[in-house]
C-alpha atoms as a PDB file:
ATOM      1  CA  GLU A   1       0.000   0.000   0.000  1.00  0.00           C
ATOM      2  CA  LYS A   2       1.420   3.360  -1.064  1.00  0.00           C
ATOM      3  CA  ALA A   3       2.103   5.953   1.585  1.00  0.00           C
ATOM      4  CA  PHE A   4       0.920   9.334   0.347  1.00  0.00           C
ATOM      5  CA  THR A   5       2.716  12.593   1.118  1.00  0.00           C
ATOM      6  CA  LEU A   6       1.097  15.461   2.990  1.00  0.00           C
ATOM      7  CA  GLU A   7       0.926  17.398  -0.291  1.00  0.00           C
ATOM      8  CA  GLU A   8      -0.871  14.508  -2.023  1.00  0.00           C
ATOM      9  CA  LYS A   9      -3.366  14.232   0.832  1.00  0.00           C
ATOM     10  CA  PHE A  10      -3.894  18.011   0.824  1.00  0.00           C
ATOM     11  CA  GLU A  11      -4.481  18.073  -2.949  1.00  0.00           C
ATOM     12  CA  ALA A  12      -6.910  15.140  -2.641  1.00  0.00           C
ATOM     13  CA  CYS A  13      -8.831  16.974   0.093  1.00  0.00           C
ATOM     14  CA  VAL A  14      -8.961  20.171  -1.969  1.00  0.00           C
ATOM     15  CA  ASN A  15     -10.259  18.165  -4.930  1.00  0.00           C
ATOM     16  CA  ILE A  16     -12.898  16.446  -2.780  1.00  0.00           C
ATOM     17  CA  ILE A  17     -14.128  19.767  -1.380  1.00  0.00           C
ATOM     18  CA  GLN A  18     -14.209  21.384  -4.828  1.00  0.00           C
ATOM     19  CA  ASN A  19     -16.228  18.485  -6.253  1.00  0.00           C
ATOM     20  CA  LEU A  20     -18.766  18.005  -3.487  1.00  0.00           C
ATOM     21  CA  PRO A  21     -22.193  19.501  -4.203  1.00  0.00           C
ATOM     22  CA  LYS A  22     -22.695  22.995  -2.828  1.00  0.00           C
ATOM     23  CA  SER A  23     -26.188  22.050  -1.673  1.00  0.00           C
ATOM     24  CA  GLY A  24     -27.215  18.962   0.186  1.00  0.00           C
ATOM     25  CA  PRO A  25     -27.456  17.631   3.711  1.00  0.00           C
ATOM     26  CA  VAL A  26     -23.860  18.302   4.854  1.00  0.00           C
ATOM     27  CA  PRO A  27     -23.934  21.137   7.388  1.00  0.00           C
ATOM     28  CA  THR A  28     -21.163  23.711   7.008  1.00  0.00           C
ATOM     29  CA  THR A  29     -21.046  26.841   9.141  1.00  0.00           C
ATOM     30  CA  PHE A  30     -19.676  30.194   7.996  1.00  0.00           C
ATOM     31  CA  VAL A  31     -16.829  29.792  10.496  1.00  0.00           C
ATOM     32  CA  GLU A  32     -15.943  26.364   9.040  1.00  0.00           C
ATOM     33  CA  MET A  33     -16.053  27.763   5.516  1.00  0.00           C
ATOM     34  CA  VAL A  34     -13.787  30.746   6.202  1.00  0.00           C
ATOM     35  CA  THR A  35     -11.433  28.622   8.323  1.00  0.00           C
ATOM     36  CA  MET A  36     -10.955  26.092   5.506  1.00  0.00           C
ATOM     37  CA  TYR A  37     -10.537  28.953   3.030  1.00  0.00           C
ATOM     38  CA  ALA A  38      -7.878  30.520   5.255  1.00  0.00           C
ATOM     39  CA  LEU A  39      -5.990  27.240   5.691  1.00  0.00           C
ATOM     40  CA  TYR A  40      -6.086  26.658   1.920  1.00  0.00           C
ATOM     41  CA  LYS A  41      -4.716  30.156   1.255  1.00  0.00           C
ATOM     42  CA  GLN A  42      -2.030  29.773   3.936  1.00  0.00           C
ATOM     43  CA  ALA A  43      -0.974  26.396   2.506  1.00  0.00           C
ATOM     44  CA  THR A  44      -0.876  27.595  -1.101  1.00  0.00           C
ATOM     45  CA  LEU A  45       0.133  31.267  -0.842  1.00  0.00           C
ATOM     46  CA  GLY A  46       1.587  31.722   2.633  1.00  0.00           C
ATOM     47  CA  PRO A  47       0.644  34.472   5.104  1.00  0.00           C
ATOM     48  CA  CYS A  48      -2.114  36.983   4.322  1.00  0.00           C
ATOM     49  CA  ARG A  49      -0.593  40.143   2.865  1.00  0.00           C
ATOM     50  CA  GLY A  50      -3.569  41.861   1.192  1.00  0.00           C
ATOM     51  CA  SER A  51      -5.611  44.691   2.630  1.00  0.00           C
ATOM     52  CA  GLN A  52      -8.754  44.008   4.614  1.00  0.00           C
ATOM     53  CA  PRO A  53     -11.980  44.152   2.567  1.00  0.00           C
ATOM     54  CA  GLY A  54     -14.506  46.811   3.485  1.00  0.00           C
ATOM     55  CA  ILE A  55     -17.362  46.420   5.917  1.00  0.00           C
ATOM     56  CA  TRP A  56     -19.826  46.075   3.012  1.00  0.00           C
ATOM     57  CA  ASN A  57     -18.142  42.813   1.993  1.00  0.00           C
ATOM     58  CA  PRO A  58     -18.805  40.612   5.051  1.00  0.00           C
ATOM     59  CA  GLU A  59     -17.859  37.320   3.353  1.00  0.00           C
ATOM     60  CA  GLY A  60     -14.587  38.728   2.000  1.00  0.00           C
ATOM     61  CA  ARG A  61     -13.882  40.342   5.352  1.00  0.00           C
ATOM     62  CA  GLY A  62     -14.551  37.060   7.201  1.00  0.00           C
ATOM     63  CA  LYS A  63     -12.217  35.183   4.860  1.00  0.00           C
ATOM     64  CA  TRP A  64      -9.522  37.850   5.214  1.00  0.00           C
ATOM     65  CA  GLU A  65      -9.803  37.894   9.023  1.00  0.00           C
ATOM     66  CA  ALA A  66      -9.577  34.087   9.238  1.00  0.00           C
ATOM     67  CA  TRP A  67      -6.525  34.039   6.967  1.00  0.00           C
ATOM     68  CA  SER A  68      -4.877  36.979   8.735  1.00  0.00           C
ATOM     69  CA  ARG A  69      -5.289  35.253  12.133  1.00  0.00           C
ATOM     70  CA  LEU A  70      -3.064  32.399  10.907  1.00  0.00           C
ATOM     71  CA  GLY A  71      -0.115  34.823  10.959  1.00  0.00           C
ATOM     72  CA  ASP A  72       3.111  33.143   9.871  1.00  0.00           C
ATOM     73  CA  MET A  73       1.809  29.583  10.253  1.00  0.00           C
ATOM     74  CA  ASP A  74       3.983  27.144   8.310  1.00  0.00           C
ATOM     75  CA  LYS A  75       2.484  25.854   5.032  1.00  0.00           C
ATOM     76  CA  ASP A  76       2.823  22.229   6.165  1.00  0.00           C
ATOM     77  CA  GLU A  77       0.958  22.965   9.399  1.00  0.00           C
ATOM     78  CA  ALA A  78      -1.833  24.653   7.425  1.00  0.00           C
ATOM     79  CA  MET A  79      -2.029  21.594   5.143  1.00  0.00           C
ATOM     80  CA  GLU A  80      -2.156  19.229   8.137  1.00  0.00           C
ATOM     81  CA  ILE A  81      -4.984  21.175   9.781  1.00  0.00           C
ATOM     82  CA  TYR A  82      -6.867  21.418   6.459  1.00  0.00           C
ATOM     83  CA  VAL A  83      -6.572  17.652   5.871  1.00  0.00           C
ATOM     84  CA  ALA A  84      -7.674  16.953   9.463  1.00  0.00           C
ATOM     85  CA  GLY A  85     -10.711  19.212   8.965  1.00  0.00           C
ATOM     86  CA  VAL A  86     -11.722  17.437   5.767  1.00  0.00           C
ATOM     87  CA  LEU A  87     -11.236  14.010   7.377  1.00  0.00           C
ATOM     88  CA  GLU A  88     -13.419  15.064  10.310  1.00  0.00           C
ATOM     89  CA  LYS A  89     -16.197  16.184   7.935  1.00  0.00           C
ATOM     90  CA  VAL A  90     -15.844  13.056   5.753  1.00  0.00           C
ATOM     91  CA  ASP A  91     -16.023  10.809   8.814  1.00  0.00           C
ATOM     92  CA  TYR A  92     -19.061  12.691  10.129  1.00  0.00           C
ATOM     93  CA  CYS A  93     -20.811  12.290   6.774  1.00  0.00           C
ATOM     94  CA  ALA A  94     -19.942   8.590   6.599  1.00  0.00           C
ATOM     95  CA  GLU A  95     -21.654   8.083   9.974  1.00  0.00           C
ATOM     96  CA  GLN A  96     -24.779   9.965   8.877  1.00  0.00           C
ATOM     97  CA  TRP A  97     -25.318   8.950   5.243  1.00  0.00           C
ATOM     98  CA  ASN A  98     -24.482   6.508   2.510  1.00  0.00           C
ATOM     99  CA  TRP A  99     -22.038   8.522   0.368  1.00  0.00           C
ATOM    100  CA  ASP A 100     -23.124   6.994  -2.943  1.00  0.00           C
ATOM    101  CA  GLU A 101     -26.817   7.637  -2.269  1.00  0.00           C
ATOM    102  CA  MET A 102     -26.265  11.157  -0.971  1.00  0.00           C
ATOM    103  CA  LEU A 103     -23.977  12.177  -3.821  1.00  0.00           C
ATOM    104  CA  SER A 104     -26.077  10.575  -6.540  1.00  0.00           C
ATOM    105  CA  LYS A 105     -29.024  12.573  -5.200  1.00  0.00           C
ATOM    106  CA  HIS A 106     -27.232  15.933  -4.786  1.00  0.00           C
ATOM    107  CA  ALA A 107     -24.275  15.960  -7.213  1.00  0.00           C
ATOM    108  CA  LYS A 108     -24.586  16.722 -10.902  1.00  0.00           C
ATOM    109  CA  ASP A 109     -22.809  14.209 -13.156  1.00  0.00           C
ATOM    110  CA  TYR A 110     -22.201  11.827 -10.261  1.00  0.00           C
ATOM    111  CA  ASP A 111     -21.421   8.998 -12.698  1.00  0.00           C
ATOM    112  CA  LYS A 112     -18.397  11.000 -13.895  1.00  0.00           C
ATOM    113  CA  LEU A 113     -17.587  12.307 -10.429  1.00  0.00           C
ATOM    114  CA  ALA A 114     -17.692   8.976  -8.552  1.00  0.00           C
ATOM    115  CA  PRO A 115     -14.449   7.494  -9.985  1.00  0.00           C
ATOM    116  CA  VAL A 116     -12.580  10.758  -9.312  1.00  0.00           C
ATOM    117  CA  LEU A 117     -13.860  10.946  -5.745  1.00  0.00           C
ATOM    118  CA  ARG A 118     -13.104   7.254  -5.131  1.00  0.00           C
ATOM    119  CA  ASP A 119      -9.455   7.847  -6.100  1.00  0.00           C
ATOM    120  CA  LYS A 120      -9.217  10.928  -3.872  1.00  0.00           C
ATOM    121  CA  PHE A 121     -10.892   9.122  -0.964  1.00  0.00           C
ATOM    122  CA  CYS A 122      -8.297   6.315  -1.285  1.00  0.00           C
ATOM    123  CA  ILE A 123      -5.502   8.884  -0.937  1.00  0.00           C
ATOM    124  CA  ILE A 124      -6.959  10.061   2.388  1.00  0.00           C
ATOM    125  CA  ASP A 125      -7.554   6.449   3.488  1.00  0.00           C
ATOM    126  CA  ARG A 126     -11.352   6.654   3.305  1.00  0.00           C
ATOM    127  CA  GLU A 127     -13.985   4.939   1.152  1.00  0.00           C
ATOM    128  CA  LEU A 128     -17.137   6.168  -0.553  1.00  0.00           C
ATOM    129  CA  VAL A 129     -18.748   2.828   0.269  1.00  0.00           C
ATOM    130  CA  LYS A 130     -18.375   1.295   3.733  1.00  0.00           C
ATOM    131  CA  SER A 131     -16.577  -2.034   4.011  1.00  0.00           C
ATOM    132  CA  ASP A 132     -19.890  -3.771   4.737  1.00  0.00           C
ATOM    133  CA  GLY A 133     -21.161  -2.632   1.325  1.00  0.00           C
ATOM    134  CA  THR A 134     -23.454   0.103   2.590  1.00  0.00           C
END
């Protein structure tokens, strides 16, 4: 069994998040969203250097504040925390729903998406279908 690098796991997690349906039963809070955004930015671009968005842009401001709070956090640490956050959400979802059923109901083009997600799930040592076939 291949051991995947932190970068490979991070990229797999990013790909999973980008491909999951934006609507559906998976609860995601604003704080979770901006935290994951900030960790992604920290891991890919480093510390926040841009100016703070104005008060009339609350989403942009929330993202900027979350990223800015990470300070000089190391890129590897940001990747580790990002991966851990995705794993936590994936594990939560696996306890609540059958991935195949949920995604086939909420994701467009799930037939094309399923093989891609299966590969990415393998990288993070998870499965779309539980070992008991459910």
